[in-house]
Short mmCIF file of C-alpha atoms and ligand atoms in Angstrom, two decimals:
data_model
loop_
_atom_site.label_atom_id
_atom_site.label_comp_id
_atom_site.label_asym_id
_atom_site.label_seq_id
_atom_site.Cartn_x
_atom_site.Cartn_y
_atom_site.Cartn_z
CA UNK A 1 56.15 27.74 -15.00
CA UNK A 2 56.42 31.49 -14.32
CA UNK A 3 55.47 33.02 -10.97
CA UNK A 4 52.19 34.69 -11.26
CA UNK A 5 51.04 31.47 -13.04
CA UNK A 6 52.21 29.23 -10.15
CA UNK A 7 50.69 31.51 -7.50
CA UNK A 8 47.32 31.46 -9.40
CA UNK A 9 47.80 27.63 -9.52
CA UNK A 10 48.12 27.52 -5.59
CA UNK A 11 45.34 30.07 -5.15
CA UNK A 12 42.90 27.96 -7.17
CA UNK A 13 44.12 24.56 -5.30
CA UNK A 14 43.62 26.07 -2.15
CA UNK A 15 40.04 27.40 -2.95
CA UNK A 16 39.47 23.87 -4.39
CA UNK A 17 40.14 22.03 -1.12
CA UNK A 18 38.44 24.83 1.21
CA UNK A 19 35.45 24.35 -0.96
CA UNK A 20 35.80 20.60 -1.12
CA UNK A 21 35.88 20.32 2.86
CA UNK A 22 33.57 22.81 3.54
CA UNK A 23 30.90 20.58 1.14
CA UNK A 24 31.78 17.62 2.90
CA UNK A 25 31.78 19.06 6.43
CA UNK A 26 28.69 21.48 5.95
CA UNK A 27 25.71 18.65 5.98
CA UNK A 28 27.44 17.13 9.03
CA UNK A 29 27.22 20.27 10.97
CA UNK A 30 23.66 20.17 12.00
CA UNK A 31 22.50 16.79 12.60
CA UNK A 32 19.08 15.64 12.65
CA UNK A 33 19.82 12.06 13.33
CA UNK A 34 22.42 12.77 16.31
CA UNK A 35 19.86 15.30 17.79
CA UNK A 36 16.93 12.75 17.82
CA UNK A 37 18.92 9.96 18.57
CA UNK A 38 17.25 8.01 21.44
CA UNK A 39 13.95 9.82 20.81
CA UNK A 40 12.88 8.68 17.24
CA UNK A 41 14.26 7.90 14.14
CA UNK A 42 14.20 10.48 11.45
CA UNK A 43 13.62 9.35 7.74
CA UNK A 44 13.43 10.75 4.18
CA UNK A 45 11.57 9.44 1.07
CA UNK A 46 13.94 8.76 -1.82
CA UNK A 47 13.61 9.26 -5.69
CA UNK A 48 15.40 7.52 -8.03
CA UNK A 49 18.07 9.79 -8.57
CA UNK A 50 18.60 9.63 -4.82
CA UNK A 51 18.53 6.05 -4.64
CA UNK A 52 21.08 5.59 -7.84
CA UNK A 53 23.28 8.14 -5.74
CA UNK A 54 23.27 10.50 -9.06
CA UNK A 55 22.58 13.43 -7.10
CA UNK A 56 25.92 14.05 -5.03
CA UNK A 57 25.08 16.60 -2.86
CA UNK A 58 21.78 14.94 -2.05
CA UNK A 59 23.74 11.92 -0.91
CA UNK A 60 25.95 13.93 1.24
CA UNK A 61 23.02 15.35 2.96
CA UNK A 62 20.95 12.05 3.11
CA UNK A 63 23.85 10.21 4.84
CA UNK A 64 24.43 13.15 7.24
CA UNK A 65 20.67 13.75 8.31
CA UNK A 66 18.81 10.73 7.96
CA UNK A 67 18.75 7.21 9.74
CA UNK A 68 15.71 5.67 7.94
CA UNK A 69 14.71 5.71 4.17
CA UNK A 70 11.53 5.27 2.42
CA UNK A 71 11.28 4.54 -1.49
CA UNK A 72 8.93 7.37 -2.57
CA UNK A 73 7.81 5.36 -5.46
CA UNK A 74 9.63 2.27 -6.65
CA UNK A 75 8.32 -0.15 -4.35
CA UNK A 76 4.52 0.74 -5.32
CA UNK A 77 2.70 -2.14 -7.13
CA UNK A 78 2.54 -0.76 -10.62
CA UNK A 79 6.33 -0.53 -10.47
CA UNK A 80 7.13 -3.90 -8.68
CA UNK A 81 4.61 -5.95 -10.87
CA UNK A 82 3.85 -4.01 -13.72
CA UNK A 83 2.44 -7.07 -15.54
CA UNK A 84 1.03 -10.06 -13.97
CA UNK A 85 3.54 -12.07 -12.90
CA UNK A 86 6.52 -10.14 -14.33
CA UNK A 87 8.14 -8.65 -11.32
CA UNK A 88 10.81 -5.69 -11.81
CA UNK A 89 13.07 -5.47 -8.53
CA UNK A 90 15.80 -3.34 -10.33
CA UNK A 91 15.03 -0.04 -8.35
CA UNK A 92 13.61 -1.69 -5.09
CA UNK A 93 16.96 -3.62 -4.81
CA UNK A 94 19.32 -0.88 -5.31
CA UNK A 95 17.15 1.17 -2.64
CA UNK A 96 17.88 -1.75 0.20
CA UNK A 97 21.61 -2.11 -0.97
CA UNK A 98 21.78 1.85 -0.58
CA UNK A 99 20.07 1.48 3.02
CA UNK A 100 22.59 -1.51 4.03
CA UNK A 101 25.50 0.37 2.65
CA UNK A 102 24.88 3.25 4.89
CA UNK A 103 23.41 1.26 7.73
CA UNK A 104 19.84 2.95 7.55
CA UNK A 105 16.58 1.44 8.81
CA UNK A 106 14.56 0.41 5.68
CA UNK A 107 10.87 1.04 5.32
CA UNK A 108 8.90 -0.75 2.49
CA UNK A 109 6.06 1.33 1.10
CA UNK A 110 3.43 0.21 0.05
CA UNK A 111 1.94 -3.43 -0.33
CA UNK A 112 -1.67 -2.66 -0.72
CA UNK A 113 -2.88 0.50 -1.85
CA UNK A 114 -5.94 1.93 -4.28
CA UNK A 115 -3.38 4.34 -6.09
CA UNK A 116 -0.55 3.29 -8.37
CA UNK A 117 -1.78 -0.24 -8.30
CA UNK A 118 -1.45 -1.60 -11.96
CA UNK A 119 -4.75 -1.76 -13.74
CA UNK A 120 -4.60 -5.43 -14.48
CA UNK A 121 -4.75 -6.35 -10.94
CA UNK A 122 -8.56 -5.94 -10.91
CA UNK A 123 -9.15 -7.30 -14.23
CA UNK A 124 -9.52 -10.99 -15.17
CA UNK A 125 -8.63 -13.04 -18.26
CA UNK A 126 -11.95 -12.52 -19.57
CA UNK A 127 -11.60 -8.59 -19.39
CA UNK A 128 -14.22 -8.20 -16.44
CA UNK A 129 -13.67 -7.56 -12.98
CA UNK A 130 -11.62 -10.14 -11.28
CA UNK A 131 -13.51 -12.34 -8.69
CA UNK A 132 -13.02 -12.58 -4.98
CA UNK A 133 -10.84 -15.49 -5.22
CA UNK A 134 -8.52 -14.42 -7.96
CA UNK A 135 -8.03 -10.85 -6.40
CA UNK A 136 -7.03 -12.37 -2.82
CA UNK A 137 -4.81 -14.86 -4.72
CA UNK A 138 -3.25 -11.86 -6.52
CA UNK A 139 -2.80 -9.94 -3.46
CA UNK A 140 -1.06 -13.22 -1.66
CA UNK A 141 1.17 -13.80 -4.62
CA UNK A 142 2.14 -10.13 -4.79
CA UNK A 143 2.85 -9.72 -1.10
CA UNK A 144 4.60 -12.65 -0.58
CA UNK A 145 6.90 -12.36 -3.66
CA UNK A 146 7.81 -8.78 -2.49
CA UNK A 147 8.04 -9.33 1.34
CA UNK A 148 9.91 -12.75 0.88
CA UNK A 149 12.50 -10.97 -1.53
CA UNK A 150 13.45 -8.49 1.16
CA UNK A 151 12.93 -10.79 4.26
CA UNK A 152 15.07 -9.83 7.28
CA UNK A 153 16.32 -6.69 5.36
CA UNK A 154 13.09 -4.31 5.63
CA UNK A 155 12.54 -3.32 9.02
CA UNK A 156 8.77 -2.60 8.58
CA UNK A 157 6.22 -2.57 5.51
CA UNK A 158 3.19 0.05 5.12
CA UNK A 159 0.99 -3.15 4.26
CA UNK A 160 -2.02 -1.27 3.55
CA UNK A 161 -2.29 2.29 2.59
CA UNK A 162 -5.49 4.84 2.79
CA UNK A 163 -8.51 2.30 3.15
CA UNK A 164 -10.43 4.26 5.55
CA UNK A 165 -12.17 7.77 4.13
CA UNK A 166 -11.89 10.64 6.27
CA UNK A 167 -15.57 10.22 7.74
CA UNK A 168 -14.59 6.92 9.23
CA UNK A 169 -16.15 4.73 6.49
CA UNK A 170 -14.26 2.24 4.49
CA UNK A 171 -13.07 3.66 0.79
CA UNK A 172 -14.82 1.86 -1.72
CA UNK A 173 -11.49 0.78 -3.38
CA UNK A 174 -11.66 -2.31 -5.67
CA UNK A 175 -9.88 -4.30 -2.84
CA UNK A 176 -12.78 -3.54 -0.70
CA UNK A 177 -15.68 -3.86 -3.30
CA UNK A 178 -14.46 -7.03 -4.57
CA UNK A 179 -13.17 -8.70 -1.30
CA UNK A 180 -14.71 -7.04 1.47
CA UNK A 181 -13.22 -5.51 4.53
CA UNK A 182 -11.67 -8.63 5.22
CA UNK A 183 -9.06 -7.92 2.60
CA UNK A 184 -7.06 -5.92 5.38
CA UNK A 185 -6.69 -8.90 7.52
CA UNK A 186 -5.43 -10.98 4.69
CA UNK A 187 -3.23 -8.39 3.63
CA UNK A 188 -1.47 -8.28 6.90
CA UNK A 189 -1.84 -12.03 7.41
CA UNK A 190 0.14 -12.70 3.87
CA UNK A 191 2.97 -10.33 4.98
CA UNK A 192 3.27 -11.67 8.34
CA UNK A 193 3.79 -15.30 6.60
CA UNK A 194 6.41 -13.88 4.37
CA UNK A 195 8.72 -12.10 7.21
CA UNK A 196 7.38 -13.25 10.34
CA UNK A 197 10.10 -10.50 11.92
CA UNK A 198 8.99 -7.58 9.73
CA UNK A 199 7.13 -5.07 11.68
CA UNK A 200 3.62 -4.48 9.76
CA UNK A 201 1.77 -0.95 9.59
CA UNK A 202 -1.35 0.69 8.47
CA UNK A 203 -0.68 4.00 6.90
CA UNK A 204 -3.08 6.92 6.09
CA UNK A 205 -3.42 10.72 5.72
CA UNK A 206 -5.61 13.08 7.33
CA UNK A 207 -5.22 10.97 10.56
CA UNK A 208 -6.02 13.96 12.71
CA UNK A 209 -9.81 14.22 11.56
CA UNK A 210 -12.05 12.75 14.04
CA UNK A 211 -14.08 10.38 11.71
CA UNK A 212 -10.70 8.81 10.53
CA UNK A 213 -9.21 8.64 13.82
CA UNK A 214 -12.19 6.71 15.16
CA UNK A 215 -12.72 4.62 11.93
CA UNK A 216 -8.69 3.67 12.06
CA UNK A 217 -9.08 2.88 15.74
CA UNK A 218 -11.96 0.35 15.36
CA UNK A 219 -10.28 -1.53 12.26
CA UNK A 220 -7.04 -1.77 14.16
CA UNK A 221 -8.65 -2.74 17.19
CA UNK A 222 -10.48 -5.58 15.22
CA UNK A 223 -7.22 -6.67 13.55
CA UNK A 224 -5.63 -7.04 17.03
CA UNK A 225 -8.60 -8.74 18.60
CA UNK A 226 -8.38 -11.27 15.66
CA UNK A 227 -4.56 -11.89 16.62
CA UNK A 228 -3.35 -10.28 13.40
CA UNK A 229 0.71 -8.98 13.90
CA UNK A 230 -0.07 -5.28 13.54
CA UNK A 231 2.91 -2.91 14.80
CA UNK A 232 2.33 0.40 14.13
CA UNK A 233 0.14 3.34 12.58
CA UNK A 234 1.73 5.85 10.16
CA UNK A 235 0.56 9.17 9.98
CA UNK A 236 1.17 10.38 6.76
CA UNK A 237 1.41 14.32 7.86
CA UNK A 238 1.06 16.07 4.75
CA UNK A 239 -0.08 19.58 6.29
CA UNK A 240 -0.42 23.08 5.63
CA UNK A 241 -0.05 26.27 7.44
CA UNK A 242 -3.33 25.84 8.71
CA UNK A 243 -4.36 22.45 8.92
CA UNK A 244 -4.67 20.70 11.02
CA UNK A 245 -4.78 22.07 14.48
CA UNK A 246 -2.13 20.61 16.58
CA UNK A 247 -4.69 19.41 18.94
CA UNK A 248 -6.20 17.27 16.76
CA UNK A 249 -3.03 15.96 15.90
CA UNK A 250 -2.17 15.12 19.29
CA UNK A 251 -5.55 13.77 19.81
CA UNK A 252 -4.81 11.09 17.28
CA UNK A 253 -1.20 10.14 18.51
CA UNK A 254 -2.60 9.82 21.86
CA UNK A 255 -5.53 7.34 20.54
CA UNK A 256 -3.34 5.31 18.22
CA UNK A 257 -0.81 4.95 20.89
CA UNK A 258 -3.44 3.71 23.48
CA UNK A 259 -3.98 0.77 21.14
CA UNK A 260 -0.67 -0.75 21.99
CA UNK A 261 1.03 0.06 18.56
CA UNK A 262 3.70 2.57 17.66
CA UNK A 263 3.02 5.69 16.03
CA UNK A 264 5.13 7.20 13.23
CA UNK A 265 4.67 10.40 10.93
CA UNK A 266 5.36 8.56 7.62
CA UNK A 267 5.35 11.52 4.96
CA UNK A 268 5.93 14.71 6.61
CA UNK A 269 5.92 17.92 4.69
CA UNK A 270 4.07 21.15 5.40
CA UNK A 271 2.67 23.16 2.18
CA UNK A 272 3.01 27.01 2.18
CA UNK A 273 0.55 26.83 -1.27
CA UNK A 274 -3.34 27.32 -1.39
CA UNK A 275 -5.25 24.31 -1.46
CA UNK A 276 -7.77 24.61 -4.26
CA UNK A 277 -10.48 22.51 -3.43
CA UNK A 278 -12.45 21.53 -0.18
CA UNK A 279 -10.25 18.43 0.68
CA UNK A 280 -7.27 18.89 2.66
CA UNK A 281 -6.14 15.39 2.36
CA UNK A 282 -3.50 13.72 0.16
CA UNK A 283 -5.75 11.73 -2.23
CA UNK A 284 -3.33 11.28 -5.33
CA UNK A 285 -6.08 11.38 -7.81
CA UNK A 286 -7.26 14.95 -7.02
CA UNK A 287 -5.75 17.30 -9.57
CA UNK A 288 -6.63 21.00 -10.29
CA UNK A 289 -5.57 23.15 -13.25
CA UNK A 290 -2.82 25.53 -13.07
CA UNK A 291 -3.69 29.11 -12.28
CA UNK A 292 -1.10 31.73 -11.45
CA UNK A 293 -2.85 32.88 -8.35
CA UNK A 294 -2.20 29.28 -6.99
CA UNK A 295 1.41 29.69 -7.17
CA UNK A 296 2.24 32.87 -5.14
CA UNK A 297 6.00 31.99 -4.36
CA UNK A 298 7.44 31.07 -7.48
CA UNK A 299 10.15 33.84 -6.98
CA UNK A 300 10.60 33.10 -3.13
CA UNK A 301 8.85 33.03 0.04
CA UNK A 302 7.89 36.52 1.68
CA UNK A 303 9.51 36.72 5.20
CA UNK A 304 6.02 36.56 6.55
CA UNK A 305 5.34 33.05 5.44
CA UNK A 306 8.75 31.99 5.93
CA UNK A 307 8.15 32.84 9.46
CA UNK A 308 5.02 31.04 9.50
CA UNK A 309 6.44 27.82 8.11
CA UNK A 310 9.35 28.15 10.69
CA UNK A 311 6.52 28.10 13.46
CA UNK A 312 4.62 25.36 12.36
CA UNK A 313 7.75 23.46 11.78
CA UNK A 314 8.73 24.11 15.44
CA UNK A 315 5.13 23.49 16.76
CA UNK A 316 5.05 20.03 14.88
CA UNK A 317 8.53 19.06 16.24
CA UNK A 318 7.95 20.21 19.80
CA UNK A 319 4.69 17.93 19.70
CA UNK A 320 6.91 14.89 18.42
CA UNK A 321 9.41 15.52 21.19
CA UNK A 322 6.92 15.75 23.71
CA UNK A 323 5.42 12.16 22.68
CA UNK A 324 8.80 10.67 21.73
CA UNK A 325 7.84 7.77 23.90
CA UNK A 326 4.95 7.23 21.65
CA UNK A 327 6.62 8.24 18.43
CA UNK A 328 8.90 5.78 16.65
CA UNK A 329 9.88 7.55 13.65
CA UNK A 330 9.54 10.64 11.92
CA UNK A 331 9.91 10.72 7.86
CA UNK A 332 10.12 13.72 5.65
CA UNK A 333 8.52 13.14 2.26
CA UNK A 334 11.43 13.94 0.30
CA UNK A 335 14.90 15.63 1.08
CA UNK A 336 14.69 19.06 -0.52
CA UNK A 337 12.11 21.28 -1.68
CA UNK A 338 13.18 20.67 -5.19
CA UNK A 339 12.19 16.90 -4.80
CA UNK A 340 8.82 17.31 -3.21
CA UNK A 341 5.97 15.94 -4.53
CA UNK A 342 4.06 18.93 -3.32
CA UNK A 343 5.56 21.07 -6.45
CA UNK A 344 3.24 18.89 -8.88
CA UNK A 345 0.22 17.79 -6.42
CA UNK A 346 -2.45 18.75 -6.53
CA UNK A 347 -1.61 21.34 -9.16
CA UNK A 348 1.18 20.58 -11.36
CA UNK A 349 4.21 23.19 -12.02
CA UNK A 350 3.99 25.10 -8.71
CA UNK A 351 6.81 26.18 -6.42
CA UNK A 352 6.27 24.95 -2.71
CA UNK A 353 8.82 24.90 0.10
CA UNK A 354 7.47 22.03 2.53
CA UNK A 355 10.72 20.61 3.75
CA UNK A 356 13.50 21.06 6.13
CA UNK A 357 16.01 21.78 3.09
CA UNK A 358 16.01 24.29 0.55
CA UNK A 359 16.92 23.95 -3.35
CA UNK A 360 20.50 24.66 -2.70
CA UNK A 361 20.77 21.54 -0.33
CA UNK A 362 20.98 23.93 2.82
CA UNK A 363 18.93 23.52 5.96
CA UNK A 364 16.50 26.05 6.64
CA UNK A 365 17.40 28.59 9.49
CA UNK A 366 14.93 26.60 11.66
CA UNK A 367 16.39 23.21 11.68
CA UNK A 368 18.94 24.63 14.05
CA UNK A 369 16.30 25.86 16.37
CA UNK A 370 14.67 22.47 15.99
CA UNK A 371 17.77 20.73 16.80
CA UNK A 372 18.19 22.72 19.85
CA UNK A 373 14.73 21.72 20.92
CA UNK A 374 15.76 18.15 20.57
CA UNK A 375 18.44 18.77 23.16
CA UNK A 376 16.51 20.45 25.78
C1 XIL B 401 3.26 10.37 -3.81
C2 XIL B 401 4.82 10.44 -4.75
O1 XIL B 401 5.53 11.59 -3.70
C3 XIL B 401 4.56 11.07 -6.02
O2 XIL B 401 5.84 11.10 -6.63
C4 XIL B 401 3.81 10.04 -7.03
O3 XIL B 401 3.67 10.68 -8.09
C5 XIL B 401 2.30 10.08 -6.19
O4 XIL B 401 2.67 9.47 -5.13
N1 XIL B 401 0.42 9.22 0.04
C6 XIL B 401 1.33 8.04 -0.24
C7 XIL B 401 2.49 8.39 -0.91
O5 XIL B 401 0.99 7.26 0.52
O6 XIL B 401 2.99 7.16 -1.61
C8 XIL B 401 2.21 9.53 -1.98
O7 XIL B 401 3.53 9.60 -2.78
C9 XIL B 401 1.60 10.84 -1.25
C10 XIL B 401 0.90 10.26 -0.84
#
């Protein structure tokens, strides 16, 4: 080998080693999970690429930063039981194996929900709506099959998702219409029978709204009075730069915790994009037509909005830290901005910046400040 060529090879090898160790070390440099250790768990929702570790950079990041994981979609009823009696556990099994491999806390999301439930669930063999008895039986079978499969492995389940409206009334879901409000107690009971040690949660969005807060409080009180095992309330936390106020969010943390249950922030993201409709919630069936004016940061965030986002995140983490004795876990709904569902909801094809890590897998500058806050 001639001299210039071997020098070139040496330089390339050194660059490769430097780059490789940089990539390996980099995610561990700032560590959310060690910063919040002793305060609350810090989690992320994982998509299939992450569950199957096809996204290597994400895998390194998840491992270095988070100690709790939730499946973003693959444990929802339409994926687990697409046809009656035909369960498909492939992706969910993989999710559970991944969590166990890295010693992470596993959260099951979600057993009973009006969205992403398969259509067959509510239709009888005669093509008409099912009777109350059949729906209860289908709920029982779904919950017991799923929960018992992962018995002792899943720390806690979002047993029921989004049963109360923002004004505190019951959502007119098929579960409610066909079974009545008792569906919620039955769901918790079935889950408890299948895994007596699993924690059981109620999860919902817009939990800082007064009406919803009161509705959830009275529903949970009733469950507790009836002796139902119910361990926690999940406040989803799909937030924006203006909504909701910190004071309203704090009021709900305090009220929920006074019921004697754990409070969890289960699906945190902060959107910088305009919300086209009147609702600030996270009803996944709401969709609006794309319009360029609704997508103002396709080429990048302005410094002003970036700083608003940073302040908003710092304010919320300061609140979580203040109430760390009541908050068990904070889960981000995604890992990097590129993965976030907010890029496609409630308008498809926008560019949002709702998470702690950017599209290049880098922690946003304010993450360091949040970590500093946690150390204080
Ligand atoms: C979202 C997922 O992120 C999307 O990928 C999917 O298309 C729709 O559901 N509330 C919940 C979550 O409880 O399960 C939802 O997740 C977001 C709103």
